[in-house]
Structure formats: structure tokens, C-alpha cells
PDB file of C-alpha atoms in Angstrom:
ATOM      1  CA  UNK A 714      79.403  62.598  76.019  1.00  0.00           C
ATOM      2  CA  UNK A 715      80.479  66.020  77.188  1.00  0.00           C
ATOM      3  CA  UNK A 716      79.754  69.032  74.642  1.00  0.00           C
ATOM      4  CA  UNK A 717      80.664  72.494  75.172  1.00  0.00           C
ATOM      5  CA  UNK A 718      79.362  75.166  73.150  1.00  0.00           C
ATOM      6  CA  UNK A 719      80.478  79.112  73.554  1.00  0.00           C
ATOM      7  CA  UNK A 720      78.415  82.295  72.998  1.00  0.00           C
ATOM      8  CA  UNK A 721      78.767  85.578  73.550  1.00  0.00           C
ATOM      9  CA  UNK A 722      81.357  87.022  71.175  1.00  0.00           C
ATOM     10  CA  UNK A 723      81.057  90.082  68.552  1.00  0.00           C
ATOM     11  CA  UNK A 724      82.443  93.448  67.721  1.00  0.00           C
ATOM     12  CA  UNK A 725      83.183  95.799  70.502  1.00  0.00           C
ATOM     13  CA  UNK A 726      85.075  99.018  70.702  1.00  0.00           C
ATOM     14  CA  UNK A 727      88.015  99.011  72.710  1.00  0.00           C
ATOM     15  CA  UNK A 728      87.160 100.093  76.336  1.00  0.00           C
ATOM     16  CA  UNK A 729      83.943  98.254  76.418  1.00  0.00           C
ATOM     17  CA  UNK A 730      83.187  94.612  77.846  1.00  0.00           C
ATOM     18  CA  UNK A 731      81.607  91.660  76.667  1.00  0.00           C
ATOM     19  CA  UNK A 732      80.440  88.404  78.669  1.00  0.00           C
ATOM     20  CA  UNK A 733      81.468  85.119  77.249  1.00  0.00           C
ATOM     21  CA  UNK A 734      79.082  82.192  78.165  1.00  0.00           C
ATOM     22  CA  UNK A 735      80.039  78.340  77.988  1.00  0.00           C
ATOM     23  CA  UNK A 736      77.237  75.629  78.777  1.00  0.00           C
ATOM     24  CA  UNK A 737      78.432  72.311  79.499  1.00  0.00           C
ATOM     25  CA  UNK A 738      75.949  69.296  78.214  1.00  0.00           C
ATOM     26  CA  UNK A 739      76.622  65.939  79.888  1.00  0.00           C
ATOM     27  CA  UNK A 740      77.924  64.275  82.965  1.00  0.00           C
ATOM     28  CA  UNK A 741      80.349  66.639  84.450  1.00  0.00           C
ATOM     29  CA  UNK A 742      81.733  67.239  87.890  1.00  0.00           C
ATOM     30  CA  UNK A 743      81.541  70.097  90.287  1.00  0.00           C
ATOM     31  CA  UNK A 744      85.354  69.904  91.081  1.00  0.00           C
ATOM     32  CA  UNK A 745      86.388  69.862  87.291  1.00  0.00           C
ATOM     33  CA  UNK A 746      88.738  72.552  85.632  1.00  0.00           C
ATOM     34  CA  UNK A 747      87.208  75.028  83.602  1.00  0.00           C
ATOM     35  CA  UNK A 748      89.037  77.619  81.595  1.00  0.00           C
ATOM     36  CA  UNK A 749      89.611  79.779  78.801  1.00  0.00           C
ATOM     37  CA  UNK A 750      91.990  80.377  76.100  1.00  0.00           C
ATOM     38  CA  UNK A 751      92.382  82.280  72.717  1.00  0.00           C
ATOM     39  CA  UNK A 752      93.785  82.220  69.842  1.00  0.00           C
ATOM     40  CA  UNK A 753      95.151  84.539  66.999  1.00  0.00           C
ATOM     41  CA  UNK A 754      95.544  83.358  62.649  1.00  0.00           C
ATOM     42  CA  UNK A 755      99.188  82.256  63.187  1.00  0.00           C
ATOM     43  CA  UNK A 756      99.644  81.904  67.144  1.00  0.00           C
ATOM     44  CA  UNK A 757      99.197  79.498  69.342  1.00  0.00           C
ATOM     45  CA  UNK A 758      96.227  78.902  71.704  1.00  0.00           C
ATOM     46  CA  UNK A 759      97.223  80.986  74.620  1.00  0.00           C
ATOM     47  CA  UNK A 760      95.854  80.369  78.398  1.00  0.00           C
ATOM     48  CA  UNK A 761      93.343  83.254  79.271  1.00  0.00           C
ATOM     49  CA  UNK A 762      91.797  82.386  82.977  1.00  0.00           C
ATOM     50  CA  UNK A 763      90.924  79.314  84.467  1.00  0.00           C
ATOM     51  CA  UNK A 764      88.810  78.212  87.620  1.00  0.00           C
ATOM     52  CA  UNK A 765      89.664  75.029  89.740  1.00  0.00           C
ATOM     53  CA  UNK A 766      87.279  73.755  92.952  1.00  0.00           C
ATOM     54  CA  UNK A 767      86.072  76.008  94.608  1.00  0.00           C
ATOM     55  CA  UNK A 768      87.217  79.006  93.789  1.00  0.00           C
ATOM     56  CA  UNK A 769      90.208  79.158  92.941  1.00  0.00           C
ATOM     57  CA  UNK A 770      90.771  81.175  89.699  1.00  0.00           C
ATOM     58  CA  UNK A 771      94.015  81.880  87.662  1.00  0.00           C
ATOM     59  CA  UNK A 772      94.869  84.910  85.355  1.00  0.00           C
ATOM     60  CA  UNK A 773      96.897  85.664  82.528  1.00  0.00           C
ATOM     61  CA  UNK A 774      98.933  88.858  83.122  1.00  0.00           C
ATOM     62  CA  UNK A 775      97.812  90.572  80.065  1.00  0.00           C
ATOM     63  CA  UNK A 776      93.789  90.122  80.876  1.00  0.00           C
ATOM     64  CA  UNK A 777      94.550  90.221  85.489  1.00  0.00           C
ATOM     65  CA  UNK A 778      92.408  92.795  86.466  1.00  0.00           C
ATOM     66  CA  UNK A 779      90.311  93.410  83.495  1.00  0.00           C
ATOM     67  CA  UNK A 780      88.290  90.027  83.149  1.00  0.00           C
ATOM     68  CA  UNK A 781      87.183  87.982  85.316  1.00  0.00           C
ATOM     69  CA  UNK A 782      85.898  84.235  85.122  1.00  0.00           C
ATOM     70  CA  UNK A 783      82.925  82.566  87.011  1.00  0.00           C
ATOM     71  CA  UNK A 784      81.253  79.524  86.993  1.00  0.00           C
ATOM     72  CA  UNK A 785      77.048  78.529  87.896  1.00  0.00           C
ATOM     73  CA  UNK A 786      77.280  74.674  88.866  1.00  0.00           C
ATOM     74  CA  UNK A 787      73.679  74.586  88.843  1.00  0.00           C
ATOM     75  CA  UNK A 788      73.510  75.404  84.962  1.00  0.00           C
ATOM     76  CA  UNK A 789      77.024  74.093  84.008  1.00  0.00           C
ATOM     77  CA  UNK A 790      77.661  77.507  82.524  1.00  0.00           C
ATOM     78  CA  UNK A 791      81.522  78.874  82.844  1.00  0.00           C
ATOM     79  CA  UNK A 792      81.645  82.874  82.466  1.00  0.00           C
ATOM     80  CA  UNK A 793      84.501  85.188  81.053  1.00  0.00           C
ATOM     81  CA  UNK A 794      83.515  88.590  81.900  1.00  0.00           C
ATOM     82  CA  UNK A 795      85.750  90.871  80.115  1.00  0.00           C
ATOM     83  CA  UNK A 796      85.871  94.761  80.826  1.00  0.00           C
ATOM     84  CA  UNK A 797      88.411  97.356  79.541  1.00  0.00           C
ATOM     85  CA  UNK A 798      88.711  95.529  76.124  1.00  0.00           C
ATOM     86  CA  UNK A 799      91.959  96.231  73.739  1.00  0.00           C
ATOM     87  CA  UNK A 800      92.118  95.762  70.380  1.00  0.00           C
ATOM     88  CA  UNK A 801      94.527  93.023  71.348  1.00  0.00           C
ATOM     89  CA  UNK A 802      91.940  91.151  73.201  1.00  0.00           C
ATOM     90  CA  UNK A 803      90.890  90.396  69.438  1.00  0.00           C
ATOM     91  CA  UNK A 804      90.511  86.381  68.884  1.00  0.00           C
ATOM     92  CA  UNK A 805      88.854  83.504  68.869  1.00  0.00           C
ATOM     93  CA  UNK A 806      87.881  82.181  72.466  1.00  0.00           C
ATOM     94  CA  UNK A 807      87.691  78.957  73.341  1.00  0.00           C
ATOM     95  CA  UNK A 808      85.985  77.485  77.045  1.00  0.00           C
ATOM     96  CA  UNK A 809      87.412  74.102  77.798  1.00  0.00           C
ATOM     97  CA  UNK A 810      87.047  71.354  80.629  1.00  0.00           C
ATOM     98  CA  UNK A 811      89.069  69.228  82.083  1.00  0.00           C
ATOM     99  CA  UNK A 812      87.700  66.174  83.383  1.00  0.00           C
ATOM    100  CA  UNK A 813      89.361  62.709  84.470  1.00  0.00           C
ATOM    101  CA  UNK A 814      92.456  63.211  82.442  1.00  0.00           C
ATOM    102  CA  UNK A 815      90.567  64.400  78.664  1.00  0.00           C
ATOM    103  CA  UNK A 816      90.389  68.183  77.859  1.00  0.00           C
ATOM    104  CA  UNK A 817      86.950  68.796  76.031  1.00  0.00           C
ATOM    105  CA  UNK A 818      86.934  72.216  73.848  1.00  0.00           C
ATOM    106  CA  UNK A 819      84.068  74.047  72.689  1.00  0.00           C
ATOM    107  CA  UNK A 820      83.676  75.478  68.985  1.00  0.00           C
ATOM    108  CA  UNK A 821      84.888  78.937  69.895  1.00  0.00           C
ATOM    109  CA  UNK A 822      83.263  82.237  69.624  1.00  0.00           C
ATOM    110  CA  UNK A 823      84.798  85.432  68.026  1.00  0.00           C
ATOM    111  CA  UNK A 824      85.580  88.888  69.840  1.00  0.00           C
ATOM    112  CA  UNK A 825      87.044  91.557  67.884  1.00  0.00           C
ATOM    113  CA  UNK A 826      87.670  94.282  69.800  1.00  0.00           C
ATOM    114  CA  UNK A 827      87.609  97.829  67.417  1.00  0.00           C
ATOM    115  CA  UNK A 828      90.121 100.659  68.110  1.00  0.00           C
TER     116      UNK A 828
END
């Protein structure tokens, strides 16, 4: 059974950065999907980065630039380095997988980001 569980969220002021860990327990593949996305009280989970084989990563415009996602095969860790925070960078993160056809999500980890 795959598990994901996030850490690395708290309080920051805006300008600083914060790295956002996700370890992966369980049989996984190299080649899976790996990504990130957040979520506001009252929005909708919104797509944040993602990484694909290889690496190939993807970017949402408002965070391009500013964070940047990486992935350790050897641990089955997935990063989201985040620099340059904004108070709208304030949510609940969430890492997820994709593998043969299921999305797995973590629990999600807070970031506030103070102005």
C-alpha cells in the first residue's frame, strides 16, 4: 500500500523560504508522477509543480521562478523548495503520486506565510 506523508510546513514571513518534504512508503516506481498542490478554506485544490521521468518538471505561473520541486529516488522523498514566499503562498500543501492510473495524497502540511 502506498502512503505519503508531508512535513515541512509552519509560519514564515513573507520573503523567506521553506522546504516541503514528502516520503513515499511502499512499492513505487522511478518513472511515476509526483507533484504538488494547495489548497485555501473555500477554494479548490490548485496544481502547484509537478515532476514527470526524468526530469521533467512543470510550474504554476504564480509560484515559476520562486519554488522549485525535486525528487531523491533513492529515499522516495519529493521536495518543494519554496523561496520568495507571499502571504498568498498561505495553504495547506498537499504531495501526491500518480501511479498506474490511482492518485495517492498525503495528509497535507500547513504554510502560512506572515506579511
Amino acid at each position: 500500500q502506498v502512503q505519503l506523508v508531508e512535513s515541512g510546513g509552519g509560519l514564515v514571513q513573507a520573503g523567506g523560504s521553506l522546504r516541503l518534504s514528502c516520503a513515499v512508503s511502499g512499492s513505487i516506481s522511478n518513472f511515476a508522477t509526483m507533484a504538488w498542490y494547495r489548497q485555501t478554506p473555500g477554494k479548490e485544490r490548485e496544481f502547484v509543480a509537478r515532476t514527470n521521468r526524468g526530469d521533467l518538471t512543470t510550474y504554476a505561473d504564480s509560484v515559476k521562478g520562486r519554488f522549485t520541486i525535486s525528487r531523491d529516488n533513492a529515499k522516495n522523498t519529493v521536495y518543494l523548495q519554496m523561496n520568495s514566499l507571499k502571504a498568498e503562498d498561505t495553504a495547506v500543501y498537499y504531495c501526491t503520486l500518480v501511479q498506474g492510473g490511482l492518485n495517492y495524497w498525503g495528509q497535507g502540511t500547513q504554510v502560512t506565510v506572515s506579511s
